[in-house]
Short mmCIF file of C-alpha atoms in Angstrom, two decimals:
data_model
loop_
_atom_site.label_atom_id
_atom_site.label_comp_id
_atom_site.label_asym_id
_atom_site.label_seq_id
_atom_site.Cartn_x
_atom_site.Cartn_y
_atom_site.Cartn_z
CA MET S 49 -18.83 -7.33 -4.61
CA LYS S 50 -19.06 -9.01 -7.99
CA TYR S 51 -16.06 -8.72 -10.29
CA LEU S 52 -15.70 -9.67 -13.94
CA ILE S 53 -12.13 -10.29 -15.14
CA THR S 54 -11.50 -10.74 -18.85
CA GLY S 55 -8.30 -12.68 -19.39
CA GLY S 56 -8.70 -13.93 -15.84
CA ALA S 57 -6.95 -17.25 -16.49
CA GLY S 58 -3.85 -15.39 -17.61
CA PHE S 59 -0.75 -14.40 -15.69
CA ILE S 60 -2.00 -11.22 -13.98
CA GLY S 61 -5.70 -12.12 -14.07
CA SER S 62 -5.33 -15.39 -12.17
CA HIS S 63 -3.43 -13.73 -9.32
CA LEU S 64 -6.04 -10.98 -9.19
CA ALA S 65 -8.86 -13.53 -9.09
CA GLU S 66 -7.19 -15.35 -6.19
CA SER S 67 -6.79 -12.11 -4.26
CA LEU S 68 -10.43 -11.07 -4.72
CA LEU S 69 -11.76 -14.51 -3.83
CA ALA S 70 -9.61 -14.61 -0.70
CA ASP S 71 -11.40 -11.49 0.50
CA GLY S 72 -14.84 -12.98 -0.06
CA HIS S 73 -15.78 -11.39 -3.38
CA GLN S 74 -17.52 -13.13 -6.26
CA VAL S 75 -15.45 -13.42 -9.44
CA LYS S 76 -16.38 -14.34 -12.98
CA VAL S 77 -13.52 -15.07 -15.37
CA ILE S 78 -13.78 -14.98 -19.16
CA ASP S 79 -10.77 -16.34 -21.03
CA ASN S 80 -10.28 -18.04 -24.39
CA LEU S 81 -7.12 -19.78 -23.08
CA ALA S 82 -5.06 -18.57 -26.05
CA THR S 83 -2.28 -17.47 -23.69
CA GLY S 84 -3.90 -18.23 -20.33
CA SER S 85 -4.49 -21.61 -18.71
CA VAL S 86 -7.05 -23.20 -16.41
CA ALA S 87 -4.03 -24.47 -14.46
CA ASN S 88 -3.41 -20.87 -13.38
CA LEU S 89 -6.71 -21.03 -11.49
CA ALA S 90 -6.05 -24.45 -9.94
CA ALA S 91 -5.96 -23.09 -6.40
CA VAL S 92 -9.45 -21.55 -6.67
CA ILE S 93 -11.24 -23.46 -9.43
CA GLU S 94 -13.41 -25.31 -6.88
CA ASN S 95 -14.33 -22.10 -5.03
CA PRO S 96 -18.12 -21.64 -5.36
CA ALA S 97 -17.61 -17.88 -5.64
CA LEU S 98 -15.69 -18.35 -8.92
CA ARG S 99 -17.33 -18.82 -12.29
CA PHE S 100 -15.13 -19.59 -15.28
CA VAL S 101 -16.25 -19.20 -18.88
CA GLU S 102 -14.01 -20.35 -21.72
CA ALA S 103 -14.87 -17.85 -24.44
CA ASP S 104 -13.39 -15.21 -26.70
CA ILE S 105 -14.56 -11.68 -25.88
CA LEU S 106 -14.77 -11.00 -29.62
CA GLU S 107 -17.56 -13.57 -29.97
CA TYR S 108 -18.95 -14.33 -26.52
CA ALA S 109 -22.71 -13.78 -26.69
CA GLY S 110 -23.09 -13.49 -22.93
CA LEU S 111 -20.67 -10.59 -22.50
CA ASP S 112 -23.29 -7.84 -22.16
CA ARG S 113 -25.36 -9.90 -19.73
CA ASP S 114 -22.32 -10.67 -17.59
CA ILE S 115 -21.23 -7.04 -17.46
CA ALA S 116 -24.74 -5.95 -16.49
CA ASP S 117 -24.60 -8.50 -13.64
CA THR S 118 -21.31 -7.29 -12.15
CA ASP S 119 -20.15 -4.38 -10.00
CA ALA S 120 -16.75 -3.89 -11.59
CA VAL S 121 -15.00 -4.99 -14.78
CA ILE S 122 -11.24 -5.48 -15.01
CA HIS S 123 -10.34 -5.91 -18.65
CA LEU S 124 -7.04 -7.75 -19.04
CA ALA S 125 -7.75 -9.86 -22.14
CA ALA S 126 -5.30 -8.91 -24.90
CA ALA S 127 -2.75 -10.17 -27.38
CA VAL S 128 0.54 -9.70 -25.51
CA GLY S 129 4.24 -10.49 -25.90
CA VAL S 130 6.68 -9.03 -28.39
CA GLU S 131 7.06 -12.27 -30.39
CA LEU S 132 3.30 -12.74 -30.74
CA VAL S 133 2.81 -9.10 -31.73
CA VAL S 134 5.60 -9.14 -34.34
CA HIS S 135 4.56 -12.42 -35.93
CA ASP S 136 0.78 -11.95 -35.83
CA PRO S 137 -0.01 -8.21 -35.98
CA VAL S 138 -3.48 -8.75 -37.47
CA HIS S 139 -4.54 -10.84 -34.47
CA THR S 140 -3.03 -8.22 -32.17
CA ILE S 141 -5.07 -5.37 -33.63
CA ILE S 142 -8.35 -7.28 -33.86
CA THR S 143 -8.15 -8.63 -30.30
CA ASN S 144 -6.93 -5.47 -28.63
CA VAL S 145 -9.17 -3.02 -30.47
CA HIS S 146 -12.42 -4.84 -31.16
CA GLY S 147 -12.31 -6.90 -27.97
CA THR S 148 -11.91 -3.77 -25.87
CA GLU S 149 -14.58 -2.02 -27.93
CA ARG S 150 -17.12 -4.71 -26.99
CA VAL S 151 -16.20 -4.53 -23.31
CA LEU S 152 -16.29 -0.73 -23.12
CA ASN S 153 -19.53 -0.33 -25.05
CA SER S 154 -21.31 -2.70 -22.69
CA ALA S 155 -19.68 -1.33 -19.54
CA ALA S 156 -20.59 2.22 -20.55
CA LYS S 157 -24.18 1.21 -21.33
CA HIS S 158 -24.57 -0.28 -17.85
CA ASN S 159 -22.35 2.36 -16.16
CA ARG S 160 -20.10 -0.25 -14.56
CA ARG S 161 -16.81 0.61 -12.86
CA THR S 162 -14.13 -0.47 -15.33
CA LEU S 163 -10.35 -0.73 -15.42
CA ILE S 164 -8.54 -1.58 -18.66
CA ALA S 165 -4.96 -2.73 -19.02
CA SER S 166 -2.68 -0.69 -21.25
CA THR S 167 1.09 -0.77 -21.58
CA SER S 168 4.32 1.19 -21.31
CA GLU S 169 4.70 0.51 -25.03
CA VAL S 170 2.43 3.49 -25.75
CA TYR S 171 5.31 5.83 -24.81
CA GLY S 172 7.06 4.54 -27.91
CA LYS S 173 10.48 5.96 -28.65
CA SER S 174 10.33 8.76 -26.10
CA LYS S 175 13.75 9.80 -24.80
CA GLU S 176 12.46 11.10 -21.45
CA ALA S 177 14.33 9.85 -18.37
CA GLU S 178 11.01 8.67 -16.95
CA PHE S 179 7.53 8.47 -18.41
CA LYS S 180 4.59 10.44 -16.99
CA GLU S 181 0.97 9.77 -17.84
CA THR S 182 0.59 13.27 -19.34
CA ASP S 183 3.64 12.99 -21.65
CA ASP S 184 3.40 13.22 -25.41
CA LEU S 185 3.82 9.84 -27.09
CA LEU S 186 6.23 8.97 -29.93
CA ILE S 187 5.14 5.84 -31.79
CA GLY S 188 7.36 4.31 -34.47
CA SER S 189 6.60 3.86 -38.16
CA SER S 190 3.73 1.64 -39.31
CA TYR S 191 6.28 -0.20 -41.45
CA HIS S 192 7.35 -1.94 -38.23
CA SER S 193 4.68 -4.31 -36.93
CA ARG S 194 6.08 -4.06 -33.41
CA TRP S 195 4.29 -0.72 -32.99
CA SER S 196 0.89 -2.22 -33.81
CA TYR S 197 0.59 -3.34 -30.20
CA ALA S 198 1.28 0.14 -28.83
CA CYS S 199 -1.19 1.72 -31.27
CA SER S 200 -3.91 -0.83 -30.50
CA LYS S 201 -3.60 -0.25 -26.75
CA LEU S 202 -3.44 3.51 -27.21
CA LEU S 203 -6.68 3.39 -29.18
CA ASP S 204 -8.20 1.46 -26.25
CA GLU S 205 -7.16 4.33 -23.97
CA PHE S 206 -8.70 6.96 -26.23
CA TYR S 207 -11.89 4.93 -26.47
CA LEU S 208 -12.25 4.69 -22.69
CA MET S 209 -11.55 8.39 -22.25
CA ALA S 210 -14.10 9.24 -24.97
CA HIS S 211 -16.78 7.27 -23.11
CA HIS S 212 -15.85 9.07 -19.89
CA ARG S 213 -16.13 12.49 -21.49
CA ALA S 214 -19.39 11.62 -23.21
CA SER S 215 -21.27 10.14 -20.27
CA GLY S 216 -19.14 10.24 -17.13
CA PHE S 217 -18.39 6.54 -17.61
CA PRO S 218 -16.42 5.35 -14.54
CA GLY S 219 -13.38 4.04 -16.36
CA THR S 220 -9.65 4.04 -15.54
CA VAL S 221 -6.59 3.14 -17.62
CA MET S 222 -3.67 1.18 -16.14
CA ARG S 223 -0.34 1.35 -17.97
CA PHE S 224 1.69 -1.71 -16.96
CA PHE S 225 5.50 -1.60 -16.98
CA ASN S 226 7.09 -5.06 -17.30
CA ILE S 227 4.95 -6.96 -14.83
CA VAL S 228 6.61 -10.26 -13.95
CA GLY S 229 6.32 -13.19 -11.57
CA PRO S 230 5.12 -16.79 -11.26
CA ARG S 231 2.80 -18.11 -14.00
CA GLN S 232 4.23 -15.79 -16.63
CA THR S 233 5.38 -17.70 -19.68
CA GLY S 234 8.41 -16.97 -21.83
CA ARG S 235 6.60 -18.47 -24.82
CA TYR S 236 5.85 -15.10 -26.42
CA GLY S 237 9.07 -13.28 -25.56
CA MET S 238 8.58 -12.38 -21.88
CA VAL S 239 12.15 -11.78 -20.82
CA ILE S 240 12.50 -12.97 -17.21
CA PRO S 241 10.85 -16.40 -17.54
CA ARG S 242 12.75 -16.94 -20.80
CA LEU S 243 16.11 -16.11 -19.20
CA VAL S 244 15.39 -17.97 -15.96
CA GLU S 245 14.37 -21.12 -17.82
CA ALA S 246 17.58 -21.06 -19.86
CA ALA S 247 19.61 -20.61 -16.67
CA LEU S 248 17.86 -23.51 -14.93
CA ARG S 249 18.50 -25.76 -17.93
CA GLY S 250 22.14 -24.71 -18.17
CA LYS S 251 21.58 -23.48 -21.71
CA PRO S 252 22.92 -20.24 -23.24
CA ILE S 253 20.95 -17.24 -21.98
CA PRO S 254 19.67 -15.26 -25.00
CA VAL S 255 19.96 -11.48 -24.67
CA TYR S 256 18.52 -9.66 -27.66
CA GLY S 257 20.36 -6.66 -29.10
CA ASP S 258 23.42 -5.44 -27.22
CA GLY S 259 21.87 -5.79 -23.77
CA THR S 260 22.14 -2.10 -22.88
CA GLN S 261 18.39 -1.52 -23.14
CA SER S 262 16.97 -0.98 -19.66
CA ARG S 263 13.70 -1.89 -17.97
CA CYS S 264 12.03 -1.76 -14.54
CA PHE S 265 10.46 -5.01 -13.35
CA CYS S 266 7.43 -5.09 -11.06
CA HIS S 267 6.22 -8.19 -9.20
CA VAL S 268 2.71 -9.34 -10.06
CA PHE S 269 1.82 -9.44 -6.34
CA ASP S 270 2.53 -5.69 -6.12
CA THR S 271 0.57 -5.16 -9.32
CA VAL S 272 -2.52 -6.86 -7.91
CA LYS S 273 -2.41 -4.48 -4.94
CA ALA S 274 -2.25 -1.52 -7.33
CA ILE S 275 -5.24 -2.76 -9.33
CA ARG S 276 -7.32 -3.29 -6.22
CA GLY S 277 -6.42 0.15 -4.93
CA LEU S 278 -7.55 1.79 -8.16
CA VAL S 279 -10.78 -0.16 -8.65
CA GLY S 280 -11.99 0.94 -5.24
CA CYS S 281 -11.06 4.61 -5.67
CA ASP S 282 -13.67 6.97 -7.14
CA ALA S 283 -11.02 9.66 -7.67
CA ALA S 284 -9.27 7.39 -10.18
CA VAL S 285 -12.19 7.62 -12.62
CA GLY S 286 -11.30 9.30 -15.90
CA HIS S 287 -7.55 9.04 -15.34
CA ILE S 288 -4.50 7.05 -16.47
CA TYR S 289 -2.00 5.50 -14.06
CA ASN S 290 1.43 3.98 -14.56
CA ILE S 291 1.97 0.77 -12.59
CA GLY S 292 5.54 -0.45 -12.27
CA SER S 293 8.81 -0.42 -10.40
CA ARG S 294 11.29 2.47 -10.70
CA ASN S 295 14.40 0.32 -10.20
CA VAL S 296 16.26 0.32 -13.51
CA MET S 297 18.15 -2.72 -14.81
CA THR S 298 19.78 -3.34 -18.19
CA ILE S 299 18.91 -6.64 -19.85
CA GLN S 300 22.59 -7.61 -19.77
CA GLY S 301 22.63 -6.84 -16.05
CA LEU S 302 19.43 -8.84 -15.61
CA ALA S 303 20.97 -11.87 -17.28
CA GLU S 304 24.05 -11.60 -15.07
CA ARG S 305 21.87 -11.28 -11.94
CA ILE S 306 19.89 -14.39 -12.91
CA VAL S 307 23.06 -16.44 -13.48
CA GLU S 308 24.45 -15.35 -10.11
CA ARG S 309 21.17 -15.76 -8.21
CA LEU S 310 20.51 -19.25 -9.52
CA GLY S 311 24.11 -20.43 -9.42
CA SER S 312 23.84 -21.28 -13.11
CA SER S 313 26.66 -22.37 -15.40
CA SER S 314 24.95 -20.78 -18.42
CA GLU S 315 26.77 -18.37 -20.71
CA ILE S 316 25.14 -15.16 -21.90
CA GLU S 317 24.64 -15.05 -25.67
CA LEU S 318 23.89 -11.81 -27.54
CA ILE S 319 21.43 -12.29 -30.40
CA PRO S 320 20.79 -9.55 -33.00
CA TYR S 321 17.23 -8.23 -33.08
CA GLU S 322 16.85 -9.17 -36.74
CA GLN S 323 17.54 -12.78 -35.86
CA ALA S 324 15.21 -12.77 -32.86
CA TYR S 325 12.29 -10.91 -34.41
CA GLU S 326 12.31 -9.31 -37.85
CA LYS S 327 14.40 -7.11 -40.13
CA GLY S 328 14.37 -3.50 -38.98
CA PHE S 329 13.01 -4.32 -35.50
CA GLU S 330 13.05 -1.28 -33.22
CA ASP S 331 13.32 -1.50 -29.45
CA MET S 332 12.73 1.01 -26.66
CA LEU S 333 16.10 1.81 -25.11
CA ARG S 334 14.70 2.72 -21.71
CA ARG S 335 11.40 2.35 -19.92
CA ARG S 336 11.10 3.89 -16.45
CA PRO S 337 7.73 5.01 -15.09
CA SER S 338 6.82 7.93 -12.94
CA THR S 339 4.49 6.42 -10.33
CA GLU S 340 3.81 9.65 -8.46
CA ALA S 341 0.17 9.79 -9.57
CA ILE S 342 -0.88 6.39 -8.18
CA ARG S 343 1.28 6.84 -5.08
CA GLU S 344 -0.36 10.18 -4.23
CA LEU S 345 -3.84 8.77 -4.90
CA THR S 346 -3.70 5.41 -3.13
CA GLY S 347 -0.34 5.25 -1.35
CA TRP S 348 0.73 2.36 -3.57
CA GLN S 349 4.36 1.59 -4.26
CA PRO S 350 6.06 -1.73 -5.06
CA THR S 351 7.73 -3.59 -2.21
CA LEU S 352 9.12 -6.79 -3.81
CA ASP S 353 12.58 -6.50 -5.37
CA LEU S 354 14.19 -8.14 -8.40
CA ASP S 355 15.73 -10.97 -6.39
CA ARG S 356 12.28 -11.92 -5.06
CA ILE S 357 10.97 -11.87 -8.64
CA ILE S 358 13.77 -14.15 -9.87
CA ASP S 359 13.26 -16.53 -6.94
CA ASP S 360 9.49 -16.76 -7.47
CA VAL S 361 9.78 -17.29 -11.23
CA ALA S 362 12.49 -19.90 -10.73
CA ALA S 363 10.43 -21.77 -8.14
CA GLN S 364 7.47 -21.93 -10.52
CA LEU S 365 9.61 -23.10 -13.45
CA LYS S 366 11.35 -25.74 -11.35
CA ARG S 367 7.98 -27.27 -10.54
CA GLU S 368 7.04 -27.28 -14.22
CA LEU S 369 10.40 -28.58 -15.44
#
């Protein structure tokens, strides 16, 4: 099959490209390298079944032609990371809304199987113990730029679902919950690589807020398996699926686990949100997915635990450092 991956030189996209190429598929990657890197594709860049285009999906003139010439589109290109979103909300909205609009319009015109990446952020300030795809969503005030990311990705979801209702467009939404692993950068606020790097350097480990906020971390290798299961499943068309681990960990607990796992001498330092991001910053206190829908559909469930994640991220950072 022929696959088109937008954002394919990024963290998740590069691992997905490697997996597809290993199974003999043809892959075309479009990436503007704003947050991705050609280095992420180093292991496959010479593979004749890979084509790489450095371009922005907002401007790339060949996008419609490339989508027409593919069997499936996996749209991962987006502005991501809490720090990037807070400090450049205009870029976030333009990239996530208009970029996805271009991809979906073309994919719908050519009736191409399409998966788009969304986020657990769309659940907003929900107080549910776990988040289901059919839950109501509680987004924070537009006075706080942090919520611009959630709103932009939610609009992407509505746009895909509108195309599906209008024409039967074969689209699926994936809501990612804290996907982590090698090649992820802490540059834009991604928590595990940021904390692991500090631990490896023996520097204070920065935990934002009071550390009691909890998350579930899913290895990118497990995530790639979930994506591949959904793209090949006709029954997934027109639906939304959470992808993530269900093992809950507070950020304070995460920092402690990293220090212990890596044998680090680093101290944990609590940093107020206002100092880390902006005045009035609001965080989600908990973020645990229900993954029943994807498990019942494809049998998928994550298999790699937090220690494996820490080890893999640390190994990657050690090579870079």
